[in-house]
Amino acid sequence: MMKKQYGLGLRSAYAEQLLSKNQDIDWLEVHAENYFNPHSYDYHLLKRIAEHSPISVHGVGLSLGSTDPLNQHHLEKLKALIDDVNPFIVSEHLSWSSVNGRYYNDLLPLPYTEECLALFISRVNQAQDFLGRQLLIENPSAYLAYHESHIHEPEFLNQLVQATGCGLLLDINNVYVSGHNLAWDTKAYFEQLNINAVKEIHLAGFTPKVIGDRTVLIDSHNQKVHQEVWQLYRYFQLHFTNTIPTLIEWDSDFPELSVLINEVNSAKGIDQSLSEVSCA
Amino acid sequence: MLKQLQLRFAESLNRENNLIGNDLAANALSAEESIQIYQNNYVLSLSEALSATYPTVEKLVGEDYFKHCAKAFVLQYGHNQGDLNLFGEGFNTFLQAQEALNALPYLPDIALLDWHIEQTAGQAIPTSTFSIADLQSITAEQLGNTVLHLAPHQSLLASEIPLFTIYQMVQHDQVEQVELEQHDHILLTKQANFEVQIEQVSATAFAFLKHSQQGLPLGQLPADCLAELEPLLGDAIQHQRISHFSFASPIGESHDANL
């Protein structure tokens, strides 16, 4: 069986340190839009890093769920990046971020309806056809739900997989955040999801924010993975599969690289402890 | 229906109304509170992009006031492309319209310089060098119709204040009295190490390079540039400021003669 892979989000704060392959990290993931200019310094560093480290490309701006047509210029830049760095995974989000040509640069929530599913299927097909490869679609973190949503998110994703052949990127922090904010059963989420389609796992930190008499969890990616998310990760590994490549994300308020390496080691530690349990 | 829902959501993000509230399922948070989270994320991501593009402006006005300006700019103009690297053009004009910044009359030009630095840093450096020998095929009859092209890794910025001096002072935290009634002509050049070199050039050299940047034929050069054509051309070629030449067509367009 192939060894499980552990990755880290490559951010410019760490790029120079990651130029040499002396960290125990199996792969690095970049936000696609940060590398759309092949003449930038960041791109230059990425090319050097890609000489020794596998790369995955994670898009945040394609706005697949928008009712606007797909931005062809954006797709072309994404394809140029993919063709140049040859990532082993390319992913995007179950979200939208633009309407009537105005971009909001956030992962905005979609209503889970047949109309939205048909649109999203069409967009994923279009993107996969243009890119000539499979996309993974990541579950979002949510702070609201729509009246008209009547398909559960895992079922929506399952139907998307079935119709397009795309894969899934399961963000366990997002499952926890949405579960808390919208009172979902997070374990039932896993049971409903087509786990065979999951090709990558994300883990990140959230920020609790008190609003009125409630605490809302914000998917902030600026701190360590919370204990509750580690527990959910452990549950997923134990009850479903422990072979899916797992990546730590950290997008602002950057600590020393060693802090992120420790987070990767925490994920490894959980998997190791589960292996020992299963061997005992 | 989905289109209308997304439009209502966008109007809420833009603070035009909060009609999206009618679309939201009951939640412990009010519609306004839920939308506020998304609005915060949207404003924050674009404000951070502005901060990365305009570091000198932020240094001059301070982090808090920069955030205030950035938020107002984001909400007023938004962003019309998915690529954050392209966000922020026109921030200098926005700053110029802020009455509270009248005490910093140089700020819009500093913003423009920040913008030029970032744009120049993102340009390709030509891989081939252009030499005086490349011009030898041009006949005397063709000379007036010849267009020299400014290399793409350079840009030009003219200012009616001593912009270079002020920029250097801010970079080195050396605040001194400056006479604002001085013009400046600045050439920016991306270096092989990805840094951008900023230098002052003479008004004549600026006019010559600007002429090239605009794709105009040598026959239309201003008289002061024509008078110094030989040293201007020699300097431009020596410093790789010209990437190639072409000949202007009779209707004013040009076609490449040497790439």
XYZ file of N, CA and C in Angstrom, chain A residues 33 36-37 39-41 44 61 65-68 74 77 96 99-111 115-116 119 141-148 181-182 209 211 214 216 218, chain B residues 1-3 5-7 9-10 13-14 20 22-25 27-29 33-35 37-38 40-42 45-46 74-75 77-86 121-124 190 194:
276
model
N -4.355 31.567 -7.821
C -4.364 32.967 -8.241
C -3.100 33.715 -7.812
N -0.570 33.472 -10.984
C -1.068 33.702 -12.339
C -0.081 34.522 -13.178
N 0.879 35.168 -12.539
C 1.855 35.940 -13.310
C 3.184 35.170 -13.370
N 5.905 35.954 -14.451
C 7.107 36.791 -14.329
C 7.322 37.292 -12.902
N 6.502 36.837 -11.974
C 6.626 37.320 -10.589
C 7.705 36.531 -9.832
N 8.172 37.135 -8.760
C 9.168 36.470 -7.910
C 8.587 35.201 -7.298
N 8.703 32.446 -9.735
C 10.093 31.987 -9.876
C 10.437 30.998 -8.751
N -10.689 31.420 -7.014
C -11.361 32.520 -7.697
C -12.108 32.159 -8.959
N -19.836 28.471 -9.039
C -21.277 28.496 -8.779
C -21.959 29.780 -9.202
N -21.226 30.640 -9.887
C -21.829 31.910 -10.292
C -22.736 31.715 -11.503
N -23.793 32.527 -11.577
C -24.655 32.494 -12.752
C -24.026 33.266 -13.913
N -22.960 34.010 -13.654
C -22.194 34.605 -14.756
C -21.516 33.467 -15.526
N -9.645 33.760 -16.765
C -9.213 33.113 -15.519
C -8.868 31.640 -15.791
N -5.540 31.328 -17.534
C -4.397 31.506 -16.635
C -4.196 30.257 -15.768
N -19.633 30.393 -4.872
C -19.607 31.386 -5.957
C -18.959 32.641 -5.403
N -20.908 38.088 -9.503
C -22.190 38.191 -10.216
C -22.200 39.528 -10.952
N -22.753 39.492 -12.153
C -22.777 40.679 -13.021
C -21.386 41.301 -13.186
N -20.362 40.452 -13.243
C -19.004 40.927 -13.501
C -18.288 41.529 -12.314
N -18.923 41.533 -11.149
C -18.240 42.061 -9.966
C -17.803 40.886 -9.074
N -16.563 40.944 -8.634
C -15.983 39.849 -7.856
C -15.904 40.212 -6.379
N -16.235 39.242 -5.534
C -16.269 39.495 -4.086
C -15.141 38.791 -3.337
N -14.331 38.024 -4.041
C -13.147 37.404 -3.439
C -13.419 36.737 -2.108
N -14.537 36.060 -2.048
C -14.841 35.239 -0.881
C -15.579 34.005 -1.401
N -15.634 32.983 -0.583
C -16.309 31.755 -0.987
C -17.751 31.844 -0.491
N -18.620 32.362 -1.350
C -19.998 32.661 -0.941
C -20.868 31.408 -1.056
N -21.882 31.308 -0.179
C -22.670 30.065 -0.101
C -23.683 29.926 -1.236
N -23.894 28.689 -1.635
C -24.866 28.376 -2.694
C -26.119 27.767 -2.079
N -27.273 27.977 -2.710
C -28.465 27.240 -2.268
C -28.405 25.837 -2.865
N -31.713 23.527 -9.441
C -31.240 24.547 -10.389
C -29.739 24.798 -10.188
N -29.368 24.926 -8.921
C -27.965 25.216 -8.611
C -27.086 24.012 -8.955
N -26.490 23.887 -12.654
C -25.517 24.917 -13.048
C -24.103 24.496 -12.656
N -17.058 26.293 4.273
C -17.547 26.591 5.616
C -18.726 27.545 5.442
N -19.725 27.427 6.311
C -20.954 28.207 6.106
C -21.367 28.934 7.380
N -21.940 30.106 7.169
C -22.448 30.911 8.282
C -23.943 31.161 8.132
N -24.514 30.650 7.045
C -25.951 30.795 6.825
C -26.426 29.671 5.904
N -27.748 29.477 5.874
C -28.365 28.528 4.931
C -29.581 29.214 4.323
N -29.944 28.762 3.129
C -31.082 29.362 2.440
C -32.357 28.548 2.680
N -33.508 29.255 2.688
C -34.808 28.578 2.763
C -34.936 27.489 1.721
N -34.532 27.843 0.495
C -34.835 26.954 -0.626
C -33.877 25.765 -0.739
N -22.002 26.020 13.255
C -22.774 27.234 12.948
C -24.211 26.938 12.532
N -24.409 25.808 11.840
C -25.745 25.517 11.308
C -26.387 24.309 11.985
N -16.023 33.505 17.438
C -16.385 34.909 17.543
C -17.746 35.004 18.225
N -21.078 36.621 18.926
C -22.023 37.582 18.345
C -23.317 37.452 19.128
N -24.333 34.188 21.098
C -23.874 32.967 20.424
C -22.410 33.053 20.027
N -19.963 32.053 17.106
C -19.884 31.600 15.717
C -18.431 31.242 15.438
N -15.444 31.113 12.825
C -15.024 31.706 11.563
C -13.855 30.889 11.016
N -33.903 32.199 -10.995
C -34.054 32.403 -9.546
C -32.699 32.505 -8.847
N -31.760 31.625 -9.285
C -30.428 31.652 -8.671
C -29.729 32.979 -8.952
N -29.904 33.468 -10.165
C -29.301 34.751 -10.531
C -29.827 35.863 -9.619
N -31.101 35.570 -6.667
C -30.607 35.376 -5.295
C -29.176 35.904 -5.176
N -28.345 35.612 -6.176
C -26.948 36.087 -6.115
C -26.889 37.611 -6.193
N -27.783 38.194 -6.974
C -27.821 39.664 -7.046
C -28.228 40.259 -5.698
N -27.785 38.875 -2.798
C -26.654 38.657 -1.889
C -25.596 39.744 -2.115
N -25.315 40.000 -3.394
C -24.287 41.002 -3.729
C -24.717 42.386 -3.237
N -23.899 42.596 0.300
C -22.459 42.782 0.521
C -22.050 44.226 0.249
N -22.708 44.822 -0.738
C -22.385 46.208 -1.092
C -23.100 47.221 -0.193
N -31.650 40.076 1.021
C -31.264 38.665 1.083
C -31.799 38.017 2.369
N -34.660 37.759 3.417
C -35.874 36.975 3.154
C -35.564 35.597 2.604
N -34.338 35.393 2.122
C -33.956 34.099 1.530
C -33.322 33.164 2.548
N -33.031 33.683 3.733
C -32.231 32.891 4.672
C -33.088 32.093 5.638
N -32.649 30.866 5.878
C -33.343 30.004 6.837
C -33.058 30.499 8.248
N -31.779 30.862 11.757
C -30.448 30.524 12.228
C -30.286 31.284 13.535
N -29.371 30.877 14.342
C -29.170 31.609 15.593
C -28.712 33.039 15.324
N -28.061 33.254 14.173
C -27.639 34.604 13.810
C -28.739 35.267 12.982
N -26.353 39.746 10.712
C -25.119 39.234 11.326
C -24.421 38.218 10.414
N -25.223 37.364 9.769
C -24.636 36.364 8.869
C -23.951 37.033 7.693
N -24.641 37.987 7.078
C -24.078 38.679 5.915
C -22.830 39.459 6.316
N -20.532 38.668 8.292
C -19.337 37.809 8.280
C -18.762 37.733 6.870
N -19.644 37.526 5.890
C -19.165 37.449 4.504
C -18.628 38.806 4.047
N -17.269 41.102 5.910
C -15.952 41.291 6.537
C -14.863 40.554 5.754
N -15.168 39.302 5.372
C -14.177 38.511 4.623
C -13.855 39.177 3.289
N -14.895 39.638 2.624
C -14.735 40.255 1.295
C -13.907 41.543 1.399
N -10.184 40.696 2.410
C -9.297 40.120 1.386
C -8.864 41.184 0.378
N -9.786 42.059 -0.012
C -9.413 43.110 -0.973
C -8.553 44.184 -0.296
N -12.945 49.713 -1.478
C -13.509 48.405 -1.843
C -15.022 48.514 -2.021
N -15.679 49.162 -1.069
C -17.138 49.239 -1.134
C -17.596 50.144 -2.283
N -15.807 50.829 -5.238
C -15.443 50.389 -6.588
C -15.496 48.878 -6.790
N -15.335 48.102 -5.733
C -15.330 46.648 -5.888
C -14.198 46.194 -6.791
N -14.366 44.983 -7.322
C -13.321 44.385 -8.149
C -13.985 43.680 -9.311
N -13.469 43.863 -10.497
C -14.145 43.282 -11.664
C -13.368 42.131 -12.302
N -12.414 41.554 -11.546
C -11.698 40.392 -12.073
C -11.440 39.410 -10.933
N -11.327 38.120 -11.291
C -11.101 37.121 -10.248
C -9.679 37.115 -9.733
N -8.796 37.785 -10.439
C -7.378 37.774 -10.087
C -7.065 38.975 -9.202
N -6.752 38.695 -7.921
C -6.487 39.790 -6.967
C -5.271 40.627 -7.344
N -4.361 40.044 -8.134
C -3.168 40.796 -8.532
C -3.525 42.026 -9.365
N -4.717 42.024 -9.926
C -5.109 43.121 -10.809
C -5.964 44.145 -10.076
N 7.280 45.184 -11.597
C 7.846 43.940 -11.050
C 7.232 42.708 -11.710
N 6.023 42.849 -12.223
C 5.346 41.710 -12.836
C 5.608 41.553 -14.324
N 6.463 42.405 -14.881
C 6.736 42.333 -16.324
C 7.871 41.359 -16.631
N 7.881 40.901 -17.880
C 8.950 40.002 -18.330
C 10.178 40.826 -18.714
N 12.713 46.820 -13.928
C 12.786 45.554 -13.192
C 14.178 44.951 -13.378
N 14.461 40.577 -9.510
C 13.035 40.864 -9.334
C 12.768 42.173 -8.597
